Tab-separated table of C-alpha atoms in Angstrom:
chain	number	residue	atom	x	y	z
K	1	MET	CA	106.032	88.784	145.815
K	2	GLY	CA	106.057	85.047	146.230
K	3	ASN	CA	104.543	82.127	144.367
K	4	PHE	CA	100.947	83.265	144.812
K	5	LEU	CA	101.287	86.634	143.105
K	6	SER	CA	103.622	85.189	140.490
K	7	ALA	CA	100.743	82.906	139.538
K	8	ILE	CA	98.415	85.914	139.423
K	9	VAL	CA	100.791	87.769	137.077
K	10	GLU	CA	100.749	84.826	134.679
K	11	GLN	CA	97.040	85.526	134.119
K	12	MET	CA	97.748	89.148	133.114
K	13	ASP	CA	98.852	90.730	129.836
K	14	ARG	CA	102.069	92.049	131.366
K	15	SER	CA	104.298	91.383	134.364
K	16	THR	CA	105.124	95.021	135.161
K	17	ALA	CA	103.339	98.340	134.817
K	18	GLY	CA	102.842	99.583	131.269
K	19	SER	CA	100.238	100.137	128.566
K	20	GLU	CA	99.577	99.884	124.859
K	21	ASP	CA	99.268	103.672	124.714
K	22	THR	CA	102.748	104.136	126.190
K	23	ALA	CA	104.227	101.637	123.729
K	24	ARG	CA	102.682	103.562	120.831
K	25	ARG	CA	103.831	106.942	122.142
K	26	VAL	CA	107.404	105.790	122.692
K	27	LEU	CA	107.639	104.049	119.323
K	28	GLN	CA	106.490	107.278	117.650
K	29	MET	CA	109.549	108.972	119.162
K	30	CYS	CA	111.848	106.534	117.354
K	31	LYS	CA	113.199	107.501	113.946
K	32	GLY	CA	114.534	105.424	111.079
K	33	SER	CA	113.543	102.244	109.263
K	34	PRO	CA	115.250	99.308	110.971
K	35	LYS	CA	115.794	96.102	109.035
K	36	ASN	CA	116.037	94.005	112.176
K	37	ALA	CA	114.949	94.485	115.768
K	38	LEU	CA	115.305	92.917	119.205
K	39	PHE	CA	112.719	93.108	121.982
K	40	PHE	CA	113.251	92.115	125.600
K	41	GLY	CA	110.356	92.537	127.994
K	42	ASP	CA	107.254	91.173	129.654
K	43	ASP	CA	104.333	91.779	127.275
K	44	VAL	CA	103.412	90.541	123.796
K	45	PHE	CA	101.735	93.687	122.483
K	46	THR	CA	104.902	95.800	122.255
K	47	PRO	CA	106.928	93.438	120.036
K	48	GLN	CA	103.866	92.945	117.832
K	49	LEU	CA	103.577	96.729	117.500
K	50	ILE	CA	107.274	97.113	116.649
K	51	ALA	CA	107.101	94.413	113.978
K	52	GLU	CA	103.889	95.752	112.423
K	53	THR	CA	104.938	99.414	112.520
K	54	THR	CA	108.533	99.097	111.311
K	55	GLY	CA	108.387	95.973	109.182
K	56	ALA	CA	111.666	94.858	110.774
K	57	ALA	CA	112.572	91.213	111.216
K	58	LEU	CA	112.036	91.002	114.965
K	59	LEU	CA	113.212	88.614	117.659
K	60	ALA	CA	111.124	88.819	120.847
K	61	THR	CA	112.942	87.655	123.987
K	62	PHE	CA	111.504	87.109	127.447
K	63	GLY	CA	112.815	86.173	130.862
K	64	GLU	CA	109.557	84.269	131.498
K	65	ARG	CA	108.899	81.088	129.531
K	66	PHE	CA	105.117	81.520	129.518
K	67	ARG	CA	105.477	84.954	127.869
K	68	ALA	CA	107.744	83.517	125.185
K	69	GLU	CA	105.243	80.745	124.538
K	70	SER	CA	102.414	83.269	124.264
K	71	ALA	CA	104.451	85.407	121.869
K	72	ALA	CA	105.300	82.388	119.713
K	73	ALA	CA	101.622	81.408	119.624
K	74	SER	CA	100.817	84.896	118.299
K	75	GLY	CA	103.218	84.368	115.402
K	76	LEU	CA	106.321	86.135	116.703
K	77	ASP	CA	109.825	84.704	116.532
K	78	ALA	CA	110.254	84.331	120.289
K	79	ARG	CA	112.590	82.698	122.769
K	80	THR	CA	113.278	82.544	126.501
K	81	VAL	CA	116.558	84.134	127.616
K	82	GLY	CA	118.324	84.998	130.853
K	83	ALA	CA	116.678	87.577	133.096
K	84	TYR	CA	119.034	90.384	132.018
K	85	GLU	CA	120.242	89.047	128.680
K	86	VAL	CA	120.747	91.251	125.619
K	87	THR	CA	120.870	88.843	122.670
K	88	LYS	CA	123.409	89.674	119.959
K	89	THR	CA	123.292	89.132	116.200
K	90	ASP	CA	125.940	89.365	113.465
K	91	GLY	CA	126.310	92.970	112.378
K	92	GLY	CA	124.222	94.242	115.298
K	93	TRP	CA	120.557	95.118	115.676
K	94	ASP	CA	119.205	98.266	114.018
K	95	PHE	CA	116.655	98.616	116.827
K	96	ILE	CA	116.526	97.330	120.401
K	97	TRP	CA	113.666	97.753	122.871
K	98	TYR	CA	114.723	96.699	126.366
K	99	ASN	CA	112.085	96.778	129.121
K	100	GLY	CA	114.105	96.638	132.311
K	101	LEU	CA	112.991	97.068	135.922
K	102	THR	CA	116.065	97.880	138.011
K	103	GLU	CA	119.593	96.801	137.175
K	104	PRO	CA	121.500	94.711	139.773
K	105	ASP	CA	124.664	95.078	137.647
K	106	GLY	CA	124.071	98.816	137.275
K	107	VAL	CA	122.477	100.913	134.536
K	108	SER	CA	125.880	101.640	133.006
K	109	ARG	CA	126.572	97.916	132.503
K	110	ARG	CA	123.174	97.316	130.866
K	111	LEU	CA	123.621	100.294	128.556
K	112	GLU	CA	127.065	99.007	127.639
K	113	GLN	CA	125.530	95.658	126.693
K	114	ILE	CA	122.810	97.325	124.628
K	115	ARG	CA	125.355	99.516	122.838
K	116	GLY	CA	127.467	96.453	122.101
K	117	ALA	CA	124.470	94.693	120.515
K	118	LEU	CA	123.424	97.685	118.347
K	119	SER	CA	124.611	98.439	114.857
K	120	ASP	CA	126.312	101.810	114.357
K	121	GLY	CA	123.603	104.435	114.111
K	122	GLY	CA	121.042	102.069	115.613
K	123	THR	CA	118.297	103.131	118.011
K	124	ALA	CA	117.518	101.720	121.445
K	125	VAL	CA	114.588	102.151	123.801
K	126	PHE	CA	115.768	101.503	127.346
K	127	ARG	CA	113.156	101.347	130.099
K	128	THR	CA	114.165	101.415	133.732
K	129	LEU	CA	112.606	102.358	137.071
K	130	CYS	CA	113.735	105.855	138.083
K	131	TRP	CA	113.446	108.343	140.880
K	132	LEU	CA	111.659	111.374	139.466
K	133	ILE	CA	112.393	113.466	142.548
K	134	ASP	CA	114.376	112.825	145.713
K	135	PRO	CA	112.401	110.080	147.470
K	136	SER	CA	111.270	110.152	151.059
K	137	LEU	CA	113.065	107.739	153.363
K	138	ASP	CA	109.975	105.515	153.595
K	139	THR	CA	109.621	105.338	149.818
K	140	LYS	CA	113.313	104.685	149.236
K	141	SER	CA	113.396	101.874	151.793
K	142	TYR	CA	110.265	100.187	150.444
K	143	ILE	CA	111.019	100.509	146.720
K	144	GLU	CA	114.577	99.238	147.111
K	145	ARG	CA	113.304	96.240	149.060
K	146	ARG	CA	110.509	95.559	146.574
K	147	PHE	CA	112.150	96.307	143.204
K	148	GLY	CA	115.863	96.943	143.658
K	149	ARG	CA	117.695	100.260	143.384
K	150	PRO	CA	116.288	102.777	140.900
K	151	GLU	CA	118.539	105.492	139.466
K	152	PRO	CA	117.597	109.191	139.330
K	153	LEU	CA	116.248	110.141	135.903
K	154	ASP	CA	119.116	112.549	135.187
K	155	GLU	CA	121.738	109.995	136.226
K	156	VAL	CA	120.544	107.577	133.535
K	157	LEU	CA	120.885	110.354	130.958
K	158	ARG	CA	124.447	110.978	132.104
K	159	GLN	CA	125.375	107.316	131.984
K	160	ALA	CA	123.822	106.909	128.532
K	161	LYS	CA	126.021	109.709	127.202
K	162	GLU	CA	129.076	108.088	128.797
K	163	GLN	CA	128.269	104.859	126.941
K	164	GLY	CA	128.310	106.669	123.609
K	165	PHE	CA	124.614	107.343	123.084
K	166	LEU	CA	122.906	110.440	121.805
K	167	ILE	CA	119.725	111.225	123.760
K	168	GLU	CA	116.856	111.426	121.288
K	169	ASP	CA	114.009	111.688	123.803
K	170	PHE	CA	112.536	110.175	126.942
K	171	TYR	CA	109.061	109.433	128.228
K	172	ILE	CA	107.887	109.098	131.826
K	173	ALA	CA	105.246	106.412	132.211
K	174	PRO	CA	102.016	107.981	133.531
K	175	LYS	CA	100.325	106.862	136.723
K	176	SER	CA	97.637	105.143	134.644
K	177	ASP	CA	100.246	102.607	133.474
K	178	TRP	CA	100.523	101.506	137.073
K	179	ARG	CA	97.021	102.010	138.406
K	180	ARG	CA	94.597	101.343	135.522
K	181	ASN	CA	96.721	98.929	133.483
K	182	PHE	CA	98.453	96.945	136.212
K	183	TYR	CA	97.203	97.309	139.767
K	184	GLU	CA	93.486	97.410	138.937
K	185	PRO	CA	93.409	94.223	136.838
K	186	MET	CA	95.640	92.513	139.395
K	187	SER	CA	93.316	93.676	142.172
K	188	GLU	CA	90.387	92.009	140.390
K	189	LEU	CA	92.226	88.697	140.386
K	190	VAL	CA	93.363	89.089	144.003
K	191	ARG	CA	89.905	90.148	145.187
K	192	LYS	CA	88.455	86.779	144.191
K	193	LEU	CA	90.646	85.144	146.821
K	194	GLU	CA	90.211	87.620	149.654
K	195	GLY	CA	87.974	86.347	152.397
K	196	ALA	CA	88.504	82.748	151.359
K	197	VAL	CA	90.399	80.172	153.382
K	198	VAL	CA	93.908	80.602	152.087
K	199	GLU	CA	97.341	79.244	152.801
K	200	ASP	CA	99.987	81.364	154.503
K	201	ASP	CA	101.752	82.112	151.190
K	202	THR	CA	98.500	83.397	149.681
K	203	ALA	CA	97.654	85.583	152.671
K	204	SER	CA	101.197	86.956	152.714
K	205	GLY	CA	101.066	87.654	148.968
K	206	ILE	CA	97.776	89.521	149.253
K	207	GLY	CA	99.142	91.583	152.140
K	208	GLU	CA	102.295	92.466	150.217
K	209	PHE	CA	100.287	93.430	147.139
K	210	ASN	CA	97.966	95.665	149.149
K	211	LYS	CA	100.985	97.370	150.708
K	212	GLU	CA	102.531	97.995	147.297
K	213	VAL	CA	99.335	99.643	146.022
K	214	TYR	CA	99.108	101.690	149.236
K	215	MET	CA	102.685	102.921	148.784
K	216	PHE	CA	102.022	103.771	145.155
K	217	ASP	CA	98.925	105.793	146.051
K	218	LEU	CA	100.946	107.765	148.609
K	219	HIS	CA	104.259	108.195	146.796
K	220	SER	CA	103.777	107.689	143.045
K	221	ALA	CA	105.042	111.222	142.317
K	222	GLU	CA	108.490	110.057	143.414
K	223	TYR	CA	109.107	107.198	140.966
K	224	SER	CA	108.027	105.626	137.691
K	225	PHE	CA	109.348	103.838	134.648
K	226	VAL	CA	111.222	106.062	132.212
K	227	TYR	CA	111.677	105.113	128.558
K	228	TYR	CA	114.888	106.533	127.087
K	229	VAL	CA	115.164	106.767	123.298
K	230	LEU	CA	118.873	106.502	122.520
K	231	LYS	CA	120.878	106.572	119.296
K	232	ALA	CA	124.253	104.880	118.909
K	233	LYS	CA	126.899	107.235	117.568
């Protein structure tokens, strides 16, 4: 989205669509009592929830330095890692929560990395952007340009099984995760700049953001984040 909207995102609680309610619902789907846990994502609430709910020794990892700094300030053990990095530990993690967007190396590769970082019998939550139905040509073209290439929901299930996971459950993020918890607060920040004298990058960023919201309002039935609850065999 450019430097302007990246700066806007830094003022928000999360960098992608999501909600505290979704984090709670998905964590309730997870069974077991992990001794250690790994989080990779773009919000501070979810790793706090995992640590408080499970009592596991948790490492929170972020692709954005400012998120890692915020997490550390809240008392979490946090660090900045590569954009698609799955940190390993001796003996494996009992629990991994990986908030992905789309996977340039492919979903199968990311699932392979997650499986390799899990202990035997461990549980993983893998979030990725999915097609919920066959997308229209307009939606497919725009979403792939904006986010990358989502996989169909059922294809992720198939690839997870191929990587040696049992499918425990999955949860489709509701529209409110996008509209009420992401686009609306971002719109408030963007609105303060509309009508002002702005540089080209700012005007372009506002235009791109407005187009993204417009596409979501028209085509949100076709795609969303899906949280897969997976168990390592």
